[in-house]
Short mmCIF file of C-alpha atoms in Angstrom, two decimals:
data_model
loop_
_atom_site.label_atom_id
_atom_site.label_comp_id
_atom_site.label_asym_id
_atom_site.label_seq_id
_atom_site.Cartn_x
_atom_site.Cartn_y
_atom_site.Cartn_z
CA UNK A 1 57.75 42.65 98.30
CA UNK A 2 57.60 40.25 101.24
CA UNK A 3 60.14 37.44 101.19
CA UNK A 4 59.01 33.82 101.39
CA UNK A 5 61.28 33.25 104.39
CA UNK A 6 63.51 35.18 106.73
CA UNK A 7 66.39 32.74 106.13
CA UNK A 8 67.19 30.13 103.51
CA UNK A 9 69.92 27.59 104.21
CA UNK A 10 71.08 26.05 100.93
CA UNK A 11 72.32 22.55 101.69
CA UNK A 12 71.17 20.21 104.45
CA UNK A 13 74.54 18.69 105.30
CA UNK A 14 76.09 18.85 108.75
CA UNK A 15 77.10 22.55 108.61
CA UNK A 16 73.86 23.70 107.03
CA UNK A 17 71.72 21.92 109.60
CA UNK A 18 73.71 23.31 112.53
CA UNK A 19 73.44 26.82 111.01
CA UNK A 20 69.65 26.46 110.69
CA UNK A 21 69.32 25.13 114.23
CA UNK A 22 71.52 27.95 115.52
CA UNK A 23 69.33 30.57 113.85
CA UNK A 24 66.19 28.95 115.27
CA UNK A 25 67.75 28.86 118.74
CA UNK A 26 68.97 32.47 118.77
CA UNK A 27 65.70 33.83 117.35
CA UNK A 28 63.68 31.76 119.83
CA UNK A 29 62.02 30.29 116.72
CA UNK A 30 60.64 33.68 115.69
CA UNK A 31 62.30 33.54 112.25
CA UNK A 32 60.91 31.53 109.36
CA UNK A 33 63.70 29.23 108.17
CA UNK A 34 63.87 26.99 105.11
CA UNK A 35 66.51 24.32 104.47
CA UNK A 36 66.83 23.24 100.84
CA UNK A 37 68.56 19.99 99.93
CA UNK A 38 69.11 18.18 96.64
CA UNK A 39 68.43 14.76 98.16
CA UNK A 40 65.25 12.98 99.25
CA UNK A 41 64.56 13.35 102.96
CA UNK A 42 65.95 9.88 103.79
CA UNK A 43 69.30 10.94 102.28
CA UNK A 44 69.41 14.46 103.71
CA UNK A 45 72.85 16.06 103.25
CA UNK A 46 74.29 13.20 101.20
CA UNK A 47 77.37 14.36 99.22
CA UNK A 48 77.19 11.82 96.39
CA UNK A 49 75.25 8.69 95.50
CA UNK A 50 77.94 6.88 97.52
CA UNK A 51 76.92 8.61 100.72
CA UNK A 52 78.23 11.11 103.27
CA UNK A 53 81.90 10.47 102.49
CA UNK A 54 83.94 11.49 105.53
CA UNK A 55 86.49 10.33 108.08
CA UNK A 56 83.67 10.71 110.66
CA UNK A 57 85.96 11.90 113.50
CA UNK A 58 85.25 14.95 115.65
CA UNK A 59 86.57 16.17 118.99
CA UNK A 60 84.39 16.09 122.09
CA UNK A 61 85.38 19.72 122.56
CA UNK A 62 83.66 20.75 119.30
CA UNK A 63 80.52 18.76 120.08
CA UNK A 64 80.37 20.30 123.56
CA UNK A 65 80.90 23.77 122.04
CA UNK A 66 77.78 23.34 119.91
CA UNK A 67 75.80 22.04 122.87
CA UNK A 68 76.79 25.01 125.00
CA UNK A 69 76.23 27.62 122.29
CA UNK A 70 72.91 26.48 120.80
CA UNK A 71 71.67 23.70 123.11
CA UNK A 72 71.85 21.01 120.42
CA UNK A 73 72.86 17.75 122.09
CA UNK A 74 74.01 14.66 120.22
CA UNK A 75 73.87 11.10 121.53
CA UNK A 76 73.21 7.65 120.13
CA UNK A 77 72.98 6.69 117.28
CA UNK A 78 74.80 9.69 115.74
CA UNK A 79 77.70 9.43 118.23
CA UNK A 80 78.68 5.90 117.23
CA UNK A 81 81.97 5.36 119.07
CA UNK A 82 84.15 7.21 121.55
CA UNK A 83 87.95 7.48 121.29
CA UNK A 84 90.67 8.83 123.57
CA UNK A 85 92.52 10.83 120.94
CA UNK A 86 94.63 10.70 117.79
CA UNK A 87 98.05 9.14 117.20
CA UNK A 88 100.19 10.26 114.24
CA UNK A 89 102.81 7.77 113.06
CA UNK A 90 105.97 8.40 111.07
CA UNK A 91 106.47 6.53 107.78
CA UNK A 92 108.85 4.05 109.44
CA UNK A 93 106.34 3.61 112.33
CA UNK A 94 109.17 4.17 114.82
CA UNK A 95 107.76 7.46 116.12
CA UNK A 96 104.20 7.83 117.36
CA UNK A 97 102.89 11.21 118.46
CA UNK A 98 99.75 11.08 120.64
CA UNK A 99 97.31 13.95 120.52
CA UNK A 100 95.22 13.29 123.56
CA UNK A 101 91.70 14.56 123.81
CA UNK A 102 88.44 12.65 123.78
CA UNK A 103 86.53 12.46 120.54
CA UNK A 104 83.84 10.62 118.66
CA UNK A 105 83.31 8.71 115.46
CA UNK A 106 79.99 9.82 114.03
CA UNK A 107 77.57 7.70 112.09
CA UNK A 108 77.07 10.02 109.15
CA UNK A 109 74.07 8.10 107.79
CA UNK A 110 72.21 8.30 111.10
CA UNK A 111 73.23 11.86 112.01
CA UNK A 112 71.18 13.68 109.32
CA UNK A 113 68.00 11.93 110.42
CA UNK A 114 68.61 12.93 114.05
CA UNK A 115 69.26 16.51 112.92
CA UNK A 116 66.13 16.43 110.77
CA UNK A 117 63.93 15.38 113.69
CA UNK A 118 65.48 18.01 115.97
CA UNK A 119 65.07 20.72 113.32
CA UNK A 120 61.40 19.92 112.73
CA UNK A 121 60.76 20.31 116.45
CA UNK A 122 62.43 23.73 116.20
CA UNK A 123 59.98 24.82 113.48
CA UNK A 124 62.45 24.64 110.58
CA UNK A 125 60.95 23.99 107.12
CA UNK A 126 62.41 21.78 104.36
CA UNK A 127 62.28 21.44 100.59
CA UNK A 128 63.86 18.27 99.17
CA UNK A 129 65.10 17.14 95.76
CA UNK A 130 65.97 20.67 94.64
CA UNK A 131 68.99 21.40 92.45
CA UNK A 132 70.05 24.97 93.17
CA UNK A 133 71.98 26.71 90.39
CA UNK A 134 71.91 30.47 91.04
CA UNK A 135 71.20 33.22 93.49
CA UNK A 136 68.37 35.72 93.00
CA UNK A 137 69.15 39.44 93.18
CA UNK A 138 67.41 42.73 93.67
CA UNK A 139 70.05 45.12 92.42
CA UNK A 140 73.16 44.29 94.44
CA UNK A 141 71.31 42.41 97.18
CA UNK A 142 70.87 38.62 97.25
CA UNK A 143 67.19 37.92 97.85
CA UNK A 144 66.86 34.19 97.25
CA UNK A 145 67.78 31.12 95.24
CA UNK A 146 66.67 29.44 92.05
CA UNK A 147 67.10 26.06 90.42
CA UNK A 148 65.07 23.02 89.43
CA UNK A 149 62.71 20.78 91.33
CA UNK A 150 64.10 17.33 90.53
CA UNK A 151 60.85 15.63 91.47
CA UNK A 152 58.64 17.68 89.09
CA UNK A 153 61.37 18.97 86.72
CA UNK A 154 59.88 22.47 87.11
CA UNK A 155 61.72 25.75 87.81
CA UNK A 156 62.19 26.50 91.51
CA UNK A 157 62.46 29.92 93.19
CA UNK A 158 62.34 30.95 96.83
CA UNK A 159 63.13 34.34 98.36
CA UNK A 160 64.58 35.27 101.75
CA UNK A 161 66.21 38.14 103.61
CA UNK A 162 69.44 36.10 103.88
CA UNK A 163 70.78 33.01 102.09
CA UNK A 164 73.39 30.81 103.82
CA UNK A 165 75.35 28.67 101.37
CA UNK A 166 76.19 25.23 102.76
CA UNK A 167 76.25 23.37 99.45
CA UNK A 168 79.86 22.19 99.62
CA UNK A 169 83.38 22.75 98.37
CA UNK A 170 82.36 23.13 94.71
CA UNK A 171 79.37 25.39 95.46
CA UNK A 172 77.66 26.75 92.34
CA UNK A 173 76.17 29.56 94.42
CA UNK A 174 79.56 30.81 95.65
CA UNK A 175 81.17 30.24 92.26
CA UNK A 176 78.53 32.42 90.61
CA UNK A 177 78.11 35.14 93.25
CA UNK A 178 77.81 38.54 91.52
CA UNK A 179 77.63 41.13 94.28
CA UNK A 180 81.12 41.02 95.81
CA UNK A 181 84.79 41.14 94.87
CA UNK A 182 85.93 40.31 98.40
CA UNK A 183 84.75 36.69 98.45
CA UNK A 184 86.94 34.19 96.59
CA UNK A 185 84.99 32.03 94.16
CA UNK A 186 87.43 29.36 92.98
CA UNK A 187 89.90 27.21 94.87
CA UNK A 188 93.45 26.44 93.77
CA UNK A 189 93.92 22.82 92.72
CA UNK A 190 96.82 22.51 95.15
CA UNK A 191 94.46 23.33 98.00
CA UNK A 192 92.27 20.28 97.33
CA UNK A 193 92.78 16.74 98.57
CA UNK A 194 91.25 13.76 96.82
CA UNK A 195 90.03 11.48 99.57
CA UNK A 196 88.26 8.18 99.87
CA UNK A 197 87.37 5.68 102.53
CA UNK A 198 85.63 2.42 103.37
CA UNK A 199 83.57 1.57 106.44
CA UNK A 200 84.40 -2.06 107.15
CA UNK A 201 83.95 -4.94 109.54
CA UNK A 202 86.91 -7.25 110.02
CA UNK A 203 88.32 -10.17 111.94
CA UNK A 204 91.18 -9.65 114.37
CA UNK A 205 94.57 -10.12 112.69
CA UNK A 206 98.09 -9.50 113.98
CA UNK A 207 98.16 -7.53 117.25
CA UNK A 208 99.72 -4.23 116.16
CA UNK A 209 98.62 -0.91 117.65
CA UNK A 210 100.34 0.98 114.83
CA UNK A 211 97.85 -0.62 112.43
CA UNK A 212 94.63 -0.63 114.50
CA UNK A 213 93.96 0.71 117.97
CA UNK A 214 90.42 0.42 119.40
CA UNK A 215 91.02 3.50 121.58
CA UNK A 216 92.76 5.89 119.17
CA UNK A 217 92.39 7.29 115.67
CA UNK A 218 95.60 6.45 113.79
CA UNK A 219 97.13 8.72 111.14
CA UNK A 220 99.87 7.38 108.87
CA UNK A 221 102.16 9.92 107.25
CA UNK A 222 103.79 8.34 104.22
CA UNK A 223 104.54 9.96 100.86
CA UNK A 224 104.44 6.59 99.09
CA UNK A 225 101.07 5.55 100.52
CA UNK A 226 99.34 8.96 100.59
CA UNK A 227 101.44 11.62 98.81
CA UNK A 228 100.64 15.10 100.08
CA UNK A 229 98.15 13.76 102.59
CA UNK A 230 97.87 10.83 105.00
CA UNK A 231 96.21 7.49 105.58
CA UNK A 232 93.83 6.93 108.47
CA UNK A 233 92.53 4.01 110.51
CA UNK A 234 89.71 5.25 112.74
CA UNK A 235 88.00 2.69 115.00
CA UNK A 236 84.20 2.53 115.00
CA UNK A 237 84.16 -0.51 117.28
CA UNK A 238 86.37 -3.44 118.25
CA UNK A 239 85.84 -5.00 114.82
CA UNK A 240 84.71 -2.01 112.75
CA UNK A 241 86.79 0.71 111.12
CA UNK A 242 86.67 3.82 108.95
CA UNK A 243 89.79 3.39 106.82
CA UNK A 244 90.92 5.65 104.00
CA UNK A 245 93.39 8.22 102.77
CA UNK A 246 93.78 11.57 101.07
CA UNK A 247 96.25 12.71 98.42
CA UNK A 248 97.14 15.89 96.58
CA UNK A 249 96.79 15.06 92.89
CA UNK A 250 99.90 16.80 91.56
CA UNK A 251 101.98 15.07 94.23
CA UNK A 252 100.34 11.74 93.40
CA UNK A 253 101.44 12.24 89.80
CA UNK A 254 105.02 12.89 90.95
CA UNK A 255 104.91 9.85 93.25
CA UNK A 256 103.68 7.63 90.43
CA UNK A 257 106.45 8.87 88.17
CA UNK A 258 109.06 8.33 90.90
CA UNK A 259 107.90 4.78 91.61
CA UNK A 260 106.98 3.85 88.05
CA UNK A 261 103.32 3.30 88.96
CA UNK A 262 99.90 4.40 87.71
CA UNK A 263 97.89 4.34 90.95
CA UNK A 264 94.75 6.38 91.52
CA UNK A 265 93.05 7.18 94.84
CA UNK A 266 90.81 4.11 94.79
CA UNK A 267 93.75 1.84 94.04
CA UNK A 268 95.82 3.38 96.83
CA UNK A 269 93.01 2.88 99.35
CA UNK A 270 92.61 -0.77 98.45
CA UNK A 271 96.39 -1.30 98.75
CA UNK A 272 96.33 0.49 102.11
CA UNK A 273 93.61 -1.83 103.41
CA UNK A 274 95.35 -4.95 102.06
CA UNK A 275 98.68 -4.18 103.74
CA UNK A 276 97.09 -3.71 107.19
CA UNK A 277 97.88 -6.98 109.03
CA UNK A 278 95.76 -6.09 112.06
CA UNK A 279 92.63 -6.09 109.89
CA UNK A 280 91.89 -9.60 108.65
CA UNK A 281 89.25 -10.44 106.03
CA UNK A 282 87.79 -6.90 105.89
CA UNK A 283 84.39 -6.46 104.27
CA UNK A 284 82.31 -3.39 103.55
CA UNK A 285 79.73 -2.77 106.24
CA UNK A 286 76.30 -4.18 105.46
CA UNK A 287 74.83 -2.82 108.69
CA UNK A 288 71.56 -0.97 107.98
CA UNK A 289 73.10 2.17 109.57
CA UNK A 290 75.90 2.15 106.95
CA UNK A 291 74.31 0.50 103.94
CA UNK A 292 74.06 3.76 101.97
CA UNK A 293 77.44 5.05 103.15
CA UNK A 294 79.92 2.16 103.14
CA UNK A 295 82.39 3.46 100.55
CA UNK A 296 83.12 6.51 98.43
CA UNK A 297 85.52 9.23 97.27
CA UNK A 298 85.29 13.02 97.65
CA UNK A 299 87.24 16.29 97.31
CA UNK A 300 88.18 18.21 100.47
CA UNK A 301 89.74 21.67 100.80
CA UNK A 302 92.96 22.06 102.83
CA UNK A 303 93.51 25.82 103.03
CA UNK A 304 92.41 28.64 105.28
CA UNK A 305 88.73 29.56 105.18
CA UNK A 306 87.52 32.04 102.58
CA UNK A 307 88.86 35.38 103.82
CA UNK A 308 85.47 37.03 103.29
CA UNK A 309 82.41 34.86 103.93
CA UNK A 310 79.63 37.44 103.46
CA UNK A 311 78.15 39.74 100.84
CA UNK A 312 74.83 41.58 100.69
CA UNK A 313 72.26 38.99 101.81
CA UNK A 314 74.64 36.04 101.38
CA UNK A 315 76.86 33.98 103.74
CA UNK A 316 79.09 30.90 103.58
CA UNK A 317 79.51 28.09 106.09
CA UNK A 318 81.25 24.70 106.23
CA UNK A 319 82.83 23.25 103.10
CA UNK A 320 81.36 26.07 100.99
CA UNK A 321 83.64 28.41 102.95
CA UNK A 322 86.62 25.99 102.73
CA UNK A 323 86.62 25.45 106.49
CA UNK A 324 88.25 22.00 106.87
CA UNK A 325 91.56 22.28 108.72
CA UNK A 326 94.54 22.74 106.36
CA UNK A 327 96.66 20.20 108.23
CA UNK A 328 94.34 17.21 108.38
CA UNK A 329 91.26 18.15 106.27
CA UNK A 330 89.05 17.70 109.36
CA UNK A 331 85.86 19.60 108.59
CA UNK A 332 83.38 18.57 111.26
CA UNK A 333 84.86 20.60 114.15
CA UNK A 334 85.13 23.90 112.21
CA UNK A 335 81.61 23.34 110.84
CA UNK A 336 80.17 22.95 114.35
CA UNK A 337 81.91 26.13 115.49
CA UNK A 338 80.94 28.17 112.42
CA UNK A 339 77.41 26.79 112.32
CA UNK A 340 76.88 27.71 115.96
CA UNK A 341 78.23 31.23 115.38
CA UNK A 342 76.48 32.06 112.11
CA UNK A 343 72.99 31.62 113.55
CA UNK A 344 73.48 34.43 116.05
CA UNK A 345 75.10 36.66 113.43
CA UNK A 346 72.26 36.25 110.95
CA UNK A 347 69.58 36.72 113.61
CA UNK A 348 71.25 39.92 114.84
CA UNK A 349 71.41 41.24 111.27
CA UNK A 350 67.77 40.41 110.44
CA UNK A 351 66.46 41.79 113.73
CA UNK A 352 68.44 45.02 113.24
CA UNK A 353 67.05 45.23 109.68
CA UNK A 354 70.52 45.35 108.10
CA UNK A 355 71.33 42.30 105.98
CA UNK A 356 73.87 44.09 103.82
CA UNK A 357 77.54 43.12 103.72
CA UNK A 358 78.14 45.51 106.60
CA UNK A 359 75.28 44.11 108.65
CA UNK A 360 76.53 40.54 108.23
CA UNK A 361 80.24 41.36 108.63
CA UNK A 362 80.44 40.41 112.30
CA UNK A 363 80.30 36.76 111.25
CA UNK A 364 83.73 37.14 109.60
CA UNK A 365 85.12 38.78 112.73
CA UNK A 366 83.65 36.21 115.12
CA UNK A 367 84.84 33.17 113.20
CA UNK A 368 88.37 34.51 112.72
CA UNK A 369 88.59 35.30 116.43
CA UNK A 370 87.17 31.95 117.52
CA UNK A 371 88.96 29.65 115.11
CA UNK A 372 90.02 31.09 111.76
CA UNK A 373 93.15 32.87 113.01
CA UNK A 374 94.91 29.48 113.26
CA UNK A 375 94.37 28.37 109.67
CA UNK A 376 96.76 30.46 107.50
CA UNK A 377 99.81 29.33 109.48
CA UNK A 378 98.65 25.73 109.20
CA UNK A 379 98.24 26.24 105.45
CA UNK A 380 101.89 27.29 105.15
CA UNK A 381 102.99 24.38 107.38
CA UNK A 382 100.94 21.94 105.30
CA UNK A 383 102.66 23.09 102.11
CA UNK A 384 106.05 22.43 103.71
CA UNK A 385 105.01 18.97 104.89
CA UNK A 386 103.87 18.07 101.39
CA UNK A 387 107.39 18.76 100.09
CA UNK A 388 109.16 16.46 102.57
CA UNK A 389 110.48 12.99 101.87
CA UNK A 390 109.67 10.04 104.10
CA UNK A 391 113.22 10.21 105.48
CA UNK A 392 112.68 13.85 106.49
CA UNK A 393 109.30 13.04 108.05
CA UNK A 394 110.91 10.24 110.06
CA UNK A 395 113.72 12.49 111.28
CA UNK A 396 111.54 15.51 111.96
CA UNK A 397 108.93 13.63 113.98
CA UNK A 398 111.65 11.91 116.02
CA UNK A 399 113.87 14.90 116.75
CA UNK A 400 111.93 18.15 116.31
CA UNK A 401 108.45 17.61 117.77
CA UNK A 402 108.39 18.48 121.46
CA UNK A 403 105.55 18.29 123.98
CA UNK A 404 104.55 21.90 123.42
CA UNK A 405 104.47 21.34 119.65
CA UNK A 406 102.19 18.33 120.09
CA UNK A 407 99.94 20.34 122.39
CA UNK A 408 99.73 23.14 119.81
CA UNK A 409 98.83 20.77 116.96
CA UNK A 410 96.21 19.03 119.11
CA UNK A 411 94.54 22.44 119.56
CA UNK A 412 94.59 23.08 115.83
CA UNK A 413 97.42 25.58 116.16
CA UNK A 414 100.84 25.86 114.54
CA UNK A 415 103.71 24.20 116.47
CA UNK A 416 106.67 26.34 117.53
CA UNK A 417 109.42 23.74 116.95
CA UNK A 418 111.40 25.24 119.82
CA UNK A 419 113.87 22.34 119.59
CA UNK A 420 114.95 23.70 116.20
CA UNK A 421 115.31 27.25 117.45
CA UNK A 422 117.39 26.19 120.48
CA UNK A 423 119.72 23.96 118.52
CA UNK A 424 123.35 24.39 119.56
CA UNK A 425 126.31 24.71 117.22
CA UNK A 426 127.21 21.10 118.05
CA UNK A 427 123.63 20.06 117.29
CA UNK A 428 123.77 21.76 113.91
CA UNK A 429 127.10 20.13 113.12
CA UNK A 430 125.71 16.74 114.10
CA UNK A 431 122.71 17.26 111.88
CA UNK A 432 124.91 18.26 108.95
CA UNK A 433 126.87 15.07 109.42
CA UNK A 434 123.65 13.08 109.31
CA UNK A 435 122.61 14.70 106.05
CA UNK A 436 121.99 18.04 104.37
CA UNK A 437 118.30 17.13 103.93
CA UNK A 438 117.79 17.19 107.70
CA UNK A 439 119.43 20.60 107.97
CA UNK A 440 117.17 21.73 105.16
CA UNK A 441 114.20 20.39 107.12
CA UNK A 442 115.22 22.32 110.24
CA UNK A 443 115.46 25.53 108.24
CA UNK A 444 112.03 24.88 106.73
CA UNK A 445 110.42 24.31 110.12
CA UNK A 446 112.06 27.45 111.49
CA UNK A 447 110.75 29.43 108.52
CA UNK A 448 107.16 28.20 108.86
CA UNK A 449 107.22 29.09 112.56
CA UNK A 450 108.27 32.63 111.72
CA UNK A 451 105.57 32.94 109.06
CA UNK A 452 102.95 31.58 111.43
CA UNK A 453 103.70 34.34 113.94
CA UNK A 454 103.38 36.97 111.21
CA UNK A 455 100.09 35.51 109.95
CA UNK A 456 98.59 35.10 113.42
CA UNK A 457 99.36 38.75 114.18
CA UNK A 458 97.85 39.78 110.86
CA UNK A 459 94.63 37.87 111.57
CA UNK A 460 94.48 39.42 115.04
CA UNK A 461 93.92 42.65 113.12
CA UNK A 462 91.16 41.28 110.91
CA UNK A 463 89.12 44.30 109.77
CA UNK A 464 86.09 45.18 111.87
CA UNK A 465 84.28 46.53 108.83
CA UNK A 466 84.17 45.91 105.05
CA UNK A 467 85.82 49.24 104.21
CA UNK A 468 89.14 48.11 105.69
CA UNK A 469 89.15 44.67 104.07
CA UNK A 470 90.88 45.36 100.75
CA UNK A 471 93.99 46.85 102.35
CA UNK A 472 94.13 44.02 104.90
CA UNK A 473 93.66 41.37 102.24
CA UNK A 474 96.31 42.91 99.98
CA UNK A 475 98.84 42.54 102.79
CA UNK A 476 97.67 38.98 103.48
CA UNK A 477 98.16 37.97 99.85
CA UNK A 478 101.64 39.48 99.92
CA UNK A 479 102.61 37.45 103.02
CA UNK A 480 101.20 34.23 101.59
CA UNK A 481 102.78 34.72 98.16
CA UNK A 482 106.19 35.35 99.73
CA UNK A 483 105.73 32.25 101.91
CA UNK A 484 104.75 29.91 99.09
CA UNK A 485 107.50 31.12 96.75
CA UNK A 486 110.07 30.77 99.55
CA UNK A 487 108.89 27.23 100.36
CA UNK A 488 109.46 26.04 96.81
CA UNK A 489 113.19 25.83 97.49
CA UNK A 490 112.54 23.02 99.98
CA UNK A 491 111.14 20.75 97.28
CA UNK A 492 113.32 17.66 97.03
#
């Protein structure tokens, strides 16, 4: 039976659209491609009724990668504002760590419409207002999707040789996949961050570059303000800002108990905005380009990507594959990389007439080699950071982060903390005199560095075929379990 399409992309968000464009590019538009989204066309890719909730920041390097790989070029209005890099600040604001590297603040309301126009020119088809609930199967092979047409309230079914799932972190398609045991379906609660943000205009307040910098994205590490996560102040203009924060819910509960408070994410964000003296009289953006996206909350994954992202006829990309970086929950860069890669992988599989797990497996290999090898070490490092007190964060950022560590983090890699490893006996004695917690911190950083080397080496041997995956994954789970159990002793 002939399929309706060669490829269905479920979800028209950023990752799904790049994946569809990549497939059109690599097939020279020979494949029939359908993008299915639950929103009307004017709200393509919208996460919730509150909009495309996101920090909006992406590196120039990732945007250029997409342009080079699949010849998709972004400009105005989707690239709203250019920045010189990121600056991370310690809780006491005495230490600022610059991560240089040009980047952009996207306009997430305008971007989908630009992508939509580009995709139509590439011959990509669309179905809107469709709620997808399940995959269709022929035996053990995924052959399509089903759900409900929200406009007509009628059943909806479409078939394809391959389905790419780009429906988000809580994907019903991934959660219900029936033809694989390799792909993880559910995410651990501790690997989710609850985030929220406002897009605001403001008047100039107190001159303080630790509160607002028109040239840099600011990140505030503070376990009282954003337990288990961080606050951010990202400029979108001289008088416009994307401001928000992310927290890990179990750590928020502990913070509330410690401080005798009952704050939730929305309350914390509003407090964070109110305490910023550089931002005077802030108001939610009423600009037409933001009007449907000015404020909102969302859940973001902060772990390594799903260790297997394919099964027979089925693939994951973007948030559906848990691709946001474990350290900062940045999902746009990984999505651009994965979306650019997946198009070539799916075209190669369809053109070779092998869309089984084995035929699609190269996507796993390519993504791990290009980007995914960095993420498990960052996941371990993130778990350590979440256990630290503000005093330890202040001390560690001031004394343990060297230039090479900063360079590593700016590339999305795990820092080496060579200053810890080279510490003299006198240095250790001095640290002990300053407090056992700082010595404990040094030991924790040394441990995460060791685990990162082990994990990076393990991912360098990612299996080239499905048959070798189970043994590889068993060893991975052993390394991670040992790491997480060991880290629990650093909890204060």
